[in-house]
mmCIF file of C-alpha atoms and ligand atoms in Angstrom:
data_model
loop_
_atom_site.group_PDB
_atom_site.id
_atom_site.type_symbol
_atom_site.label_atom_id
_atom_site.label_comp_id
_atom_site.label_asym_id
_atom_site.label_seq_id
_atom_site.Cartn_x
_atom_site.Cartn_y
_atom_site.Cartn_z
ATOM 1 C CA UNK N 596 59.102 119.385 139.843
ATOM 2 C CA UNK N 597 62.397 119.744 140.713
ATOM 3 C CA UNK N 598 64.106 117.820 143.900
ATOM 4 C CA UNK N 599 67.103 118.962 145.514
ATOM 5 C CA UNK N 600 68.662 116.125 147.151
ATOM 6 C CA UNK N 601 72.126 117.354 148.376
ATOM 7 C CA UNK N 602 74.471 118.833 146.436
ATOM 8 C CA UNK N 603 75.123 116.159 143.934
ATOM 9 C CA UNK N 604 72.013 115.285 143.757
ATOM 10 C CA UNK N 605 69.156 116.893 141.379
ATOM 11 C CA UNK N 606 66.608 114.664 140.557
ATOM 12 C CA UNK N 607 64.102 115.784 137.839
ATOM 13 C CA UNK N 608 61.646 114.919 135.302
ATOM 14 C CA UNK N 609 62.482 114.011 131.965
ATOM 15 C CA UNK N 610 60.193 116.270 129.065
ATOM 16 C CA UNK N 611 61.226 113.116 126.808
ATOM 17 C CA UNK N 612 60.811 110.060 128.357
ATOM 18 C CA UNK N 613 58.712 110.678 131.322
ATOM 19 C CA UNK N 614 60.825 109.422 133.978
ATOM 20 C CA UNK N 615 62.985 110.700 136.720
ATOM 21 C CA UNK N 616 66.428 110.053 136.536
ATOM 22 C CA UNK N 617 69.054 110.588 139.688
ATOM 23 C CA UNK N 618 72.116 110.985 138.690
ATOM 24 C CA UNK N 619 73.234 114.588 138.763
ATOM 25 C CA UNK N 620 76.453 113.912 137.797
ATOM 26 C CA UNK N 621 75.327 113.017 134.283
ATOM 27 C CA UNK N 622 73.449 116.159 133.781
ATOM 28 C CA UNK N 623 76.649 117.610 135.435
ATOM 29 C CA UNK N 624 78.959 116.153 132.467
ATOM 30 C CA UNK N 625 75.809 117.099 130.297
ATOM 31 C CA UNK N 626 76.096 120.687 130.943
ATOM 32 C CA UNK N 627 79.600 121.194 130.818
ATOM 33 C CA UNK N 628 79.482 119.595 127.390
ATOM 34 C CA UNK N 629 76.776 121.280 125.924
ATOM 35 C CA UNK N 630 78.911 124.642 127.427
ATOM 36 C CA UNK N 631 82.173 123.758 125.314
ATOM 37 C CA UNK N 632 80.312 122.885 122.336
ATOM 38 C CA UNK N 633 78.386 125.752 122.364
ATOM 39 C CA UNK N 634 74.998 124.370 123.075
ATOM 40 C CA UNK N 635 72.841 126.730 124.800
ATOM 41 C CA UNK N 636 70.882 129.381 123.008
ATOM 42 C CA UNK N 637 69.136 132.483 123.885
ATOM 43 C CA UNK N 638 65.317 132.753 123.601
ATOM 44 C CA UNK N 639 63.883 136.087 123.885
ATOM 45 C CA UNK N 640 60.814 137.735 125.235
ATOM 46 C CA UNK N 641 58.955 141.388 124.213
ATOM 47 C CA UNK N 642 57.918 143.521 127.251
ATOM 48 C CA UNK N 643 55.212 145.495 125.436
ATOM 49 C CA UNK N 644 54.644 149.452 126.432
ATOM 50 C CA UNK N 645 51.702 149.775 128.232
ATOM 51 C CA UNK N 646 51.231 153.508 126.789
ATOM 52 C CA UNK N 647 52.454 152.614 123.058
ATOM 53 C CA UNK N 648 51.874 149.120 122.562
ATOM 54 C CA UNK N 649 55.288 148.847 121.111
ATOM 55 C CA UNK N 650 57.959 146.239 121.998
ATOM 56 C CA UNK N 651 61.464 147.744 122.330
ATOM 57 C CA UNK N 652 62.663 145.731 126.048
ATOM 58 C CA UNK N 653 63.024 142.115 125.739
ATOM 59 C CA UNK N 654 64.626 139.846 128.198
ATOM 60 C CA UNK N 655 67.052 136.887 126.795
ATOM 61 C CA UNK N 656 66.157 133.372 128.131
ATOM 62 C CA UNK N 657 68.801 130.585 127.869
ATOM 63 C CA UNK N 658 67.633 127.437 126.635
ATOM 64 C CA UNK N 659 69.035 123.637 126.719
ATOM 65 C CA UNK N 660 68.280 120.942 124.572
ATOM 66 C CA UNK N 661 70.657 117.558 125.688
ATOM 67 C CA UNK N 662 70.383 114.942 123.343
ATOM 68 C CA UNK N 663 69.717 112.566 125.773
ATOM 69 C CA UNK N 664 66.933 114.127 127.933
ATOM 70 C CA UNK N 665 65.279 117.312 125.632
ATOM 71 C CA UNK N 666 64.525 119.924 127.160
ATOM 72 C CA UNK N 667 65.830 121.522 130.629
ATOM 73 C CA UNK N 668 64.390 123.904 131.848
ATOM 74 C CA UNK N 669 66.666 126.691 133.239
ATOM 75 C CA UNK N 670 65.279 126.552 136.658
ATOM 76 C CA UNK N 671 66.975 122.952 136.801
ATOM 77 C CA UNK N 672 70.208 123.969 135.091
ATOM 78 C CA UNK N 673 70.748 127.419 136.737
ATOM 79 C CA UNK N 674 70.830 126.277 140.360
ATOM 80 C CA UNK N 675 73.219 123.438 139.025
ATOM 81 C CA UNK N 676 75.081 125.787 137.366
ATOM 82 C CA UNK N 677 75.428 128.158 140.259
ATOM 83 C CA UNK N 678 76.104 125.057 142.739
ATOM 84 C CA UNK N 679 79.226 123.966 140.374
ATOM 85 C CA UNK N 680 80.505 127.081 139.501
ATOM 86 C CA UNK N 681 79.618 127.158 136.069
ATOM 87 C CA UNK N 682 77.341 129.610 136.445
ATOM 88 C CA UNK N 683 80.634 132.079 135.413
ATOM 89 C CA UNK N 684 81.184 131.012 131.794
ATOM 90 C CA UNK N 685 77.660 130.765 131.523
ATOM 91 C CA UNK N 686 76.425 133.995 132.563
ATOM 92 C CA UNK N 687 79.807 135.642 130.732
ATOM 93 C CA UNK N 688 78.396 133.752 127.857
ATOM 94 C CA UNK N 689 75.668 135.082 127.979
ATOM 95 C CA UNK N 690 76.632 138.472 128.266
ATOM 96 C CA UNK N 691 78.517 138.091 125.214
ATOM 97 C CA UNK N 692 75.939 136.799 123.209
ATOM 98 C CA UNK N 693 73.612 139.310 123.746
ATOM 99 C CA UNK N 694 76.251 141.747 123.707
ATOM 100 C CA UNK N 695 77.012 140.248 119.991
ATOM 101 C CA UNK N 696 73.313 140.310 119.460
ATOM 102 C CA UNK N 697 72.526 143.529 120.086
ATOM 103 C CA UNK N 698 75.547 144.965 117.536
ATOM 104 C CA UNK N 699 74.245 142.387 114.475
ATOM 105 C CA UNK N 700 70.589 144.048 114.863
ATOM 106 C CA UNK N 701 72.433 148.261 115.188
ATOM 107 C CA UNK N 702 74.096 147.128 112.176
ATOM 108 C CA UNK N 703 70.630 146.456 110.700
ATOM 109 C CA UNK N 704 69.597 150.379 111.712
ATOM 110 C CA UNK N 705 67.299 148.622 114.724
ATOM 111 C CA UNK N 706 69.098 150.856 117.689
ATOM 112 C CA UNK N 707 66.177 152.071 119.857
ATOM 113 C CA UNK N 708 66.113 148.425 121.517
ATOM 114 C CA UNK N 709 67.037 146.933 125.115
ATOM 115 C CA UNK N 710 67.732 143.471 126.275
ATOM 116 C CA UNK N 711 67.533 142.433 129.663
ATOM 117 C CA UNK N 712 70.084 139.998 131.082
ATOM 118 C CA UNK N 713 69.534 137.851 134.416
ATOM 119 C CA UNK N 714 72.789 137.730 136.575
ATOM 120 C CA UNK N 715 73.007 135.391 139.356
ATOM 121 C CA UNK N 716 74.236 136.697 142.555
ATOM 122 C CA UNK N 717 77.383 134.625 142.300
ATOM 123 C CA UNK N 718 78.165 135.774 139.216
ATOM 124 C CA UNK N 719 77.863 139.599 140.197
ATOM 125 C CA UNK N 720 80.374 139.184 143.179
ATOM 126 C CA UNK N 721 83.078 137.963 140.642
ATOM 127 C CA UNK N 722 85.477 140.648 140.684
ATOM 128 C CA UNK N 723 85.886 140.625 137.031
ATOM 129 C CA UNK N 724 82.053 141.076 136.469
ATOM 130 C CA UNK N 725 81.668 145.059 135.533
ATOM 131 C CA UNK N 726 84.764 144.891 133.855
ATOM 132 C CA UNK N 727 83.629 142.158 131.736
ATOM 133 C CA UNK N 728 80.760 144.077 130.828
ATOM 134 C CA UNK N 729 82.676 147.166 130.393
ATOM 135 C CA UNK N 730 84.934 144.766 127.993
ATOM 136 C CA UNK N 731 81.471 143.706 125.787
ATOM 137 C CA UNK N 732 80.595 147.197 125.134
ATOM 138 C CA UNK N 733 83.538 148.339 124.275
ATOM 139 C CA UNK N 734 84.202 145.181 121.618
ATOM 140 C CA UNK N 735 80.566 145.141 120.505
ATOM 141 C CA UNK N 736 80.423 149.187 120.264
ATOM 142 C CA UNK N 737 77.099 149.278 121.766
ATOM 143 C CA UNK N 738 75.129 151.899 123.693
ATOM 144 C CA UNK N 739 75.160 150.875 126.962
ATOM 145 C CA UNK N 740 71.794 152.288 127.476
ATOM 146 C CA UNK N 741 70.801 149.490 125.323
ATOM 147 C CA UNK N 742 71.730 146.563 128.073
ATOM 148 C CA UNK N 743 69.440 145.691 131.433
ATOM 149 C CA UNK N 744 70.721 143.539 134.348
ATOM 150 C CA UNK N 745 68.137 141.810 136.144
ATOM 151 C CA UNK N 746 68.912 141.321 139.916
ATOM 152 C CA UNK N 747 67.068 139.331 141.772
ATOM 153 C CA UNK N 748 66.220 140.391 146.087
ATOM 154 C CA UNK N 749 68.802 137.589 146.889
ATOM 155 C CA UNK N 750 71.549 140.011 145.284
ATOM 156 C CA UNK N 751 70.829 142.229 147.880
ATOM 157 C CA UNK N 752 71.370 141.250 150.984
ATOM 158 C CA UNK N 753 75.486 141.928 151.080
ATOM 159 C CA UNK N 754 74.934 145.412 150.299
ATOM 160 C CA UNK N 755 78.322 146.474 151.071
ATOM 161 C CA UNK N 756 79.436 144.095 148.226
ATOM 162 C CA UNK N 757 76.970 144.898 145.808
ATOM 163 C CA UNK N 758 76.107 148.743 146.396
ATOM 164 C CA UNK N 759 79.580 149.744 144.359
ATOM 165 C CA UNK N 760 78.856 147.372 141.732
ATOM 166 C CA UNK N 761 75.532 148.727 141.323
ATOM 167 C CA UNK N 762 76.483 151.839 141.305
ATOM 168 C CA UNK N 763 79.384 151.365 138.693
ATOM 169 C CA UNK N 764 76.808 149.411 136.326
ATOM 170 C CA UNK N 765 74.786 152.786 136.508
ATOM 171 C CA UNK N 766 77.346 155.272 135.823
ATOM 172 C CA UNK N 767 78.289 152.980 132.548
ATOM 173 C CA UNK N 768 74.837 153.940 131.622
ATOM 174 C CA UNK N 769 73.584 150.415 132.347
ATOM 175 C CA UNK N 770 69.387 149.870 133.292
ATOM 176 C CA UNK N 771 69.210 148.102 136.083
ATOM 177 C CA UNK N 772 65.862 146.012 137.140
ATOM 178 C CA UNK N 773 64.718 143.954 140.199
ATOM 179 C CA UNK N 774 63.428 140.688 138.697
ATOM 180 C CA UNK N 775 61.197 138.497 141.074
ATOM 181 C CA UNK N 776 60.132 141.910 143.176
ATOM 182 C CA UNK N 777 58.162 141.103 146.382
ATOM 183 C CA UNK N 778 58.957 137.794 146.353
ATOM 184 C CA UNK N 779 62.654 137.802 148.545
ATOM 185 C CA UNK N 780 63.562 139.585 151.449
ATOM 186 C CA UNK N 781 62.183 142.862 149.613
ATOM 187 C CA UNK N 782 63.406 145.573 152.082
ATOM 188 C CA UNK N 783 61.935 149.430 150.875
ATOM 189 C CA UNK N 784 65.445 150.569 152.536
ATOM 190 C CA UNK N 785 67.295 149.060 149.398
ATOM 191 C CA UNK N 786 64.680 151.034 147.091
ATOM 192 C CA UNK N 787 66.363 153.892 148.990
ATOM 193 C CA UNK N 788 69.565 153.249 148.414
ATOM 194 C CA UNK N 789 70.217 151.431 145.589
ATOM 195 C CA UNK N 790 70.833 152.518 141.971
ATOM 196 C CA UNK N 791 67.411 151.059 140.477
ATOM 197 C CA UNK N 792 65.463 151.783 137.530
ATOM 198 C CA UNK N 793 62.775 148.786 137.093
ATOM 199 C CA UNK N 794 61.168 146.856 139.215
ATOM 200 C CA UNK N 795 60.220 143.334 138.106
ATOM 201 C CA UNK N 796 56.260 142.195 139.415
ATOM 202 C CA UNK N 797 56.709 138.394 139.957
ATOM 203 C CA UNK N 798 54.200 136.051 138.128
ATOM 204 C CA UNK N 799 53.221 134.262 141.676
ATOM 205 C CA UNK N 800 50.971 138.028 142.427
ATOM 206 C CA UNK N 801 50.149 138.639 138.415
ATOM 207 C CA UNK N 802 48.738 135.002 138.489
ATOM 208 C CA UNK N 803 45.540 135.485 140.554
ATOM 209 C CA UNK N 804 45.407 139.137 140.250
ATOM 210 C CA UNK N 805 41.693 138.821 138.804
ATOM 211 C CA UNK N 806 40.019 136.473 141.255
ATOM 212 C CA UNK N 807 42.560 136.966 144.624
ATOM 213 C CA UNK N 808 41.851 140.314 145.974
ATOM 214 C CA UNK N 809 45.272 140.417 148.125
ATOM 215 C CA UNK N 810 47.362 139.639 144.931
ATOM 216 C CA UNK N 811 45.149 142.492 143.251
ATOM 217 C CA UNK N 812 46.393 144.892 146.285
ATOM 218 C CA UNK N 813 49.622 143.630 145.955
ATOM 219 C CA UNK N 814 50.357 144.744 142.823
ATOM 220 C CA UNK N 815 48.155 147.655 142.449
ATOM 221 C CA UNK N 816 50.582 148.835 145.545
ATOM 222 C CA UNK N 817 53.995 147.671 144.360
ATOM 223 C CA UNK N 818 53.020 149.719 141.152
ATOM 224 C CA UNK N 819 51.622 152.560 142.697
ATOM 225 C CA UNK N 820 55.389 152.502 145.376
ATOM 226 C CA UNK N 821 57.483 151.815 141.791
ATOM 227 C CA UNK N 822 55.717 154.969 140.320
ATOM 228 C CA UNK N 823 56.057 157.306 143.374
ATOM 229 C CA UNK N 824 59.814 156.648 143.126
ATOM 230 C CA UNK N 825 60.097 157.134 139.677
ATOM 231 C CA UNK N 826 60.630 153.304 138.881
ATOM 232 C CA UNK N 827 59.316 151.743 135.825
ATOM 233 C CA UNK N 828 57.003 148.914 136.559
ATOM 234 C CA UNK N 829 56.606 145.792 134.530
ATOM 235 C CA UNK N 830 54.253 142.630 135.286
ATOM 236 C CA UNK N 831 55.429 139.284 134.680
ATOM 237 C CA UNK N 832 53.601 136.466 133.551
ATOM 238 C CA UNK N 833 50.906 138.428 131.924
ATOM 239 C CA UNK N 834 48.835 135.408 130.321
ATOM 240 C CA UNK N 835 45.223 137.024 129.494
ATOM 241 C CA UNK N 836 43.726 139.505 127.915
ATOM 242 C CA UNK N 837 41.808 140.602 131.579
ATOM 243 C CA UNK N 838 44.688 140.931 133.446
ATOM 244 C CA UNK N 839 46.377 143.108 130.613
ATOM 245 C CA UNK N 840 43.383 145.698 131.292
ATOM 246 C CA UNK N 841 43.503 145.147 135.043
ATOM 247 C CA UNK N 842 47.257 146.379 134.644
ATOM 248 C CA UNK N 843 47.111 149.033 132.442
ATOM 249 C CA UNK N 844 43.891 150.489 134.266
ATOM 250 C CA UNK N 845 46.276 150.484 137.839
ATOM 251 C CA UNK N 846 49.237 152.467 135.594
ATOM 252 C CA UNK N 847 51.463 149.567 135.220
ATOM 253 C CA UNK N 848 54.257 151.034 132.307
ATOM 254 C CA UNK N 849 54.802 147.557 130.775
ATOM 255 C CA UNK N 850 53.566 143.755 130.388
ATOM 256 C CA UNK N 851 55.883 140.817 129.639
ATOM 257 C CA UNK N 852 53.401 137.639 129.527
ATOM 258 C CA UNK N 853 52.695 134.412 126.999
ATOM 259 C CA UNK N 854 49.770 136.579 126.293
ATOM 260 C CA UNK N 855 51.660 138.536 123.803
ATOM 261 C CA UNK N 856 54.210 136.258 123.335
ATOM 262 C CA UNK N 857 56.391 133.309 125.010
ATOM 263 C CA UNK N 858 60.693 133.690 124.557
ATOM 264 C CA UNK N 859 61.358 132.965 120.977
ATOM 265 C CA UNK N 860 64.074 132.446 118.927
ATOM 266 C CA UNK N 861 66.045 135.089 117.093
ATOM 267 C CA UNK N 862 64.628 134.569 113.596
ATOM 268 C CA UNK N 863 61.185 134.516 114.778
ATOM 269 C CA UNK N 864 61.724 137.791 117.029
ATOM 270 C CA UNK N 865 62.702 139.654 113.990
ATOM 271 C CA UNK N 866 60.002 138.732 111.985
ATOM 272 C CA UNK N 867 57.606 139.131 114.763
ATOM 273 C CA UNK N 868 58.810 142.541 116.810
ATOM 274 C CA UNK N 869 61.689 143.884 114.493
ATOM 275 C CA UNK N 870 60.115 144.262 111.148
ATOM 276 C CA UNK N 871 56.832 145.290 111.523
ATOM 277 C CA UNK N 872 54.378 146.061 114.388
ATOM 278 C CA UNK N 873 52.221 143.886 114.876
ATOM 279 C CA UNK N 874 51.702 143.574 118.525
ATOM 280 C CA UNK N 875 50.452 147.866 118.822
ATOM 281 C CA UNK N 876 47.567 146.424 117.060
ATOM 282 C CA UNK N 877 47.171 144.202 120.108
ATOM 283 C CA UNK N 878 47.053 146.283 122.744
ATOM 284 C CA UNK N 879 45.637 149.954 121.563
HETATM 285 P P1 C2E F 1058 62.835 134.901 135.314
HETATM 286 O O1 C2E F 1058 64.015 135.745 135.025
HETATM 287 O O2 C2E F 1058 61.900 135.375 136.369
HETATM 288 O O3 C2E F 1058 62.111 134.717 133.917
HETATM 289 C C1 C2E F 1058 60.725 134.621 133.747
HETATM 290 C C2 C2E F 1058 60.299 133.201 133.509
HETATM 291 O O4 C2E F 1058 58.888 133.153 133.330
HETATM 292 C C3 C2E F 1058 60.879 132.572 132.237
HETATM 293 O O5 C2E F 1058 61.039 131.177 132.498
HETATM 294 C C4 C2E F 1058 59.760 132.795 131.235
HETATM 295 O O6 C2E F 1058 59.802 131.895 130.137
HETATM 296 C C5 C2E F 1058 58.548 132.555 132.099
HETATM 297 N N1 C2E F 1058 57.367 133.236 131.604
HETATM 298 C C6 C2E F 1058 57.268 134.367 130.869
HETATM 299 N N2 C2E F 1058 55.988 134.701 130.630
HETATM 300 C C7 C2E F 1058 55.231 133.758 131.223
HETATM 301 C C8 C2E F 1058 53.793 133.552 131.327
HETATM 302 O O7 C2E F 1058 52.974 134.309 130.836
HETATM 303 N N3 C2E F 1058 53.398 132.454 132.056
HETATM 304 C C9 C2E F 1058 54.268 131.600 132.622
HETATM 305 N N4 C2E F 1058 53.781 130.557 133.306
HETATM 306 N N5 C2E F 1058 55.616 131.759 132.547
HETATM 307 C C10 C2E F 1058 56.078 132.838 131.856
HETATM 308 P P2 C2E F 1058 62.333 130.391 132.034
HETATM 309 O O8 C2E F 1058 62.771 130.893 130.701
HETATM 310 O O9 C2E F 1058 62.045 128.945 132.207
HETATM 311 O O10 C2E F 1058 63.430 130.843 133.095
HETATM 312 C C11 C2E F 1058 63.309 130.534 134.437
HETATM 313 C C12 C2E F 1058 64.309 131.276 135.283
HETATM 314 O O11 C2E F 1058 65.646 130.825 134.969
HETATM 315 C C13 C2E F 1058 64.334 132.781 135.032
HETATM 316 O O12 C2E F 1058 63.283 133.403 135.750
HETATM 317 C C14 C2E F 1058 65.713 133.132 135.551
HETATM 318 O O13 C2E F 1058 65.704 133.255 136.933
HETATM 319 C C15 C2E F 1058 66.520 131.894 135.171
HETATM 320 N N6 C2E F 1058 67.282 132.171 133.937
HETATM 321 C C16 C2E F 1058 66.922 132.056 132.639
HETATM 322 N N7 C2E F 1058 67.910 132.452 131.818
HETATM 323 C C17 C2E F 1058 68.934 132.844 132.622
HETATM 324 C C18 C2E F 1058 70.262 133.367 132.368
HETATM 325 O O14 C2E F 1058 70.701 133.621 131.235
HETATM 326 N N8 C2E F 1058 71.040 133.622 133.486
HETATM 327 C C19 C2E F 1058 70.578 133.413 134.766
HETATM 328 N N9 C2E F 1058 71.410 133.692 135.788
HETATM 329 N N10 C2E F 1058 69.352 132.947 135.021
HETATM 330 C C20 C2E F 1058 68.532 132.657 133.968
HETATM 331 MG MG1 MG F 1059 64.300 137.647 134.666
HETATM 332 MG MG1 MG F 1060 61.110 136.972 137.140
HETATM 333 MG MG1 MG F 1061 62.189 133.601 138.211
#
């Protein structure tokens, strides 16, 4: 879908009209625009207890519509974003938001709840990143317990970098997840040696898990290696009712998946996860 051609050049699908357009400086402009007027919004999506059925984890989503070309999706705008450096205000942005979020809905008596944040790896070897986040819970009052950082394998390859930062985000009191697992350089030594709570099944094994007997192995082992070190596991891209049994039957601890629901919007979250319970019914 997406075409990297150099590093001004992104060439992509429109959603709208169809066609490809190559000028990456325009979407360039477009983002930085959308940035200062405060265009980008956070989606959210439930990661439902495997044991409970309940939904108390969800992981925030940013979403872009330009006026010009609808939707982009953020694995268009993301690399961009890290390529140009704007990747910082976003991601601090982020943070913030959910940060903001996450007060508004204690405020509302809702305080057993987590959100899960994705940090690029550029934005994690900004020196001002934990204190930043230190900053946001101190302004927002929250539990820190409350907040998850999503790394992804490519975070950890400079481990002398990112071991202390790890390790700071923990003793805040911070969950901290592998998003993507098995799909990078996944090395068991980091496992070892780094700070981690969750690990993150990627949707390429969850996919086929029902008809490809190595993606069934695959994950029946990275969840049987996640339990065995005390890690909580959670599947990604959980789309049918099958592979929901499949996973629970194998021990998995939770499901994230357009089968219970795709990211959502704020309003609709509360109605759907916040208010009532609708989803236990689902599952148990
Ligand atoms: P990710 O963190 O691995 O997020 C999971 C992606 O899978 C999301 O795509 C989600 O909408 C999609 N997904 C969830 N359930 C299903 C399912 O059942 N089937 C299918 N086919 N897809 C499912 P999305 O929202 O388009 O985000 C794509 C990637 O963009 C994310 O992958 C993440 O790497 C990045 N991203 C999104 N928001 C942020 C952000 O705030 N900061 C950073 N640094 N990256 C972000
Ligand atoms: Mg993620
Ligand atoms: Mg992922
Ligand atoms: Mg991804």
């Amino acid at each position: 879908r997406v075409k990297e051609k150099g590093r001004a050049h992104y060439q992509f699908y429109c959603t709208d009209m169809n066609s490809v357009i190559t000028n990456v400086v325009t979407l360039e402009t477009h983002l930085r625009k959308a940035i200062e007027k405060n265009e980008l919004v956070l989606y959210y999506q439930p990661q439902i207890d495997c044991e409970t059925g309940e939904a108390k984890c969800f992981e925030a989503l940013l979403r872009w519509k330009d006026h010009e070309f609808g939707h982009i999706s953020p694995d268009v705008f993301i690399p961009l974003a890290e390529d140009t450096g704007m990747i910082i205000s976003i991601g601090n942005w982020v943070i913030e938001s959910v940060c903001k979020q996450i007060k508004t809905w204690n405020e509302k008596g809702i305080d057993d709840i987590r959100i899960a944040i994705n940090i690029s790896p550029k934005q994690m070897n900004q020196p001002n990143f934990v204190p930043f986040i230190q900053l946001m819970i101190e302004k927002y009052n929250l539990n820190p317990s409350s907040l998850e950082i999503e790394i992804t394998e490519g975070v950890m390859h400079d481990t002398r970098e990112v071991v202390p930062i790890l390790f700071k985000l923990k003793q805040l009191g911070i969950y901290i997840s592998v998003d993507d697992f098995g799909t990078g350089f996944s090395s068991l030594n980091y496992l070892k040696r780094f700070p981690i709570d969750g690990l993150k099944i990627d949707q390429s094994f969850i996919k086929e898990i029902l008809s490809d007997e190595k993606d069934a192995a695959i994950t029946t082992t990275i969840i049987h290696l996640g339990k065995s070190l005390g890690l909580e596991v959670i599947a990604e891209g959980v789309e049918e009712k099958e592979q929901v049994s499949f996973l629970r039957n194998v021990g998995c601890h939770k499901i994230q998946g357009y089968y219970f629901s795709k990211p959502i919007p704020v309003d609709e979250l509360e109605k759907m996860f916040l208010c009532s319970s609708p989803m236990k019914k689902i599952l148990i």
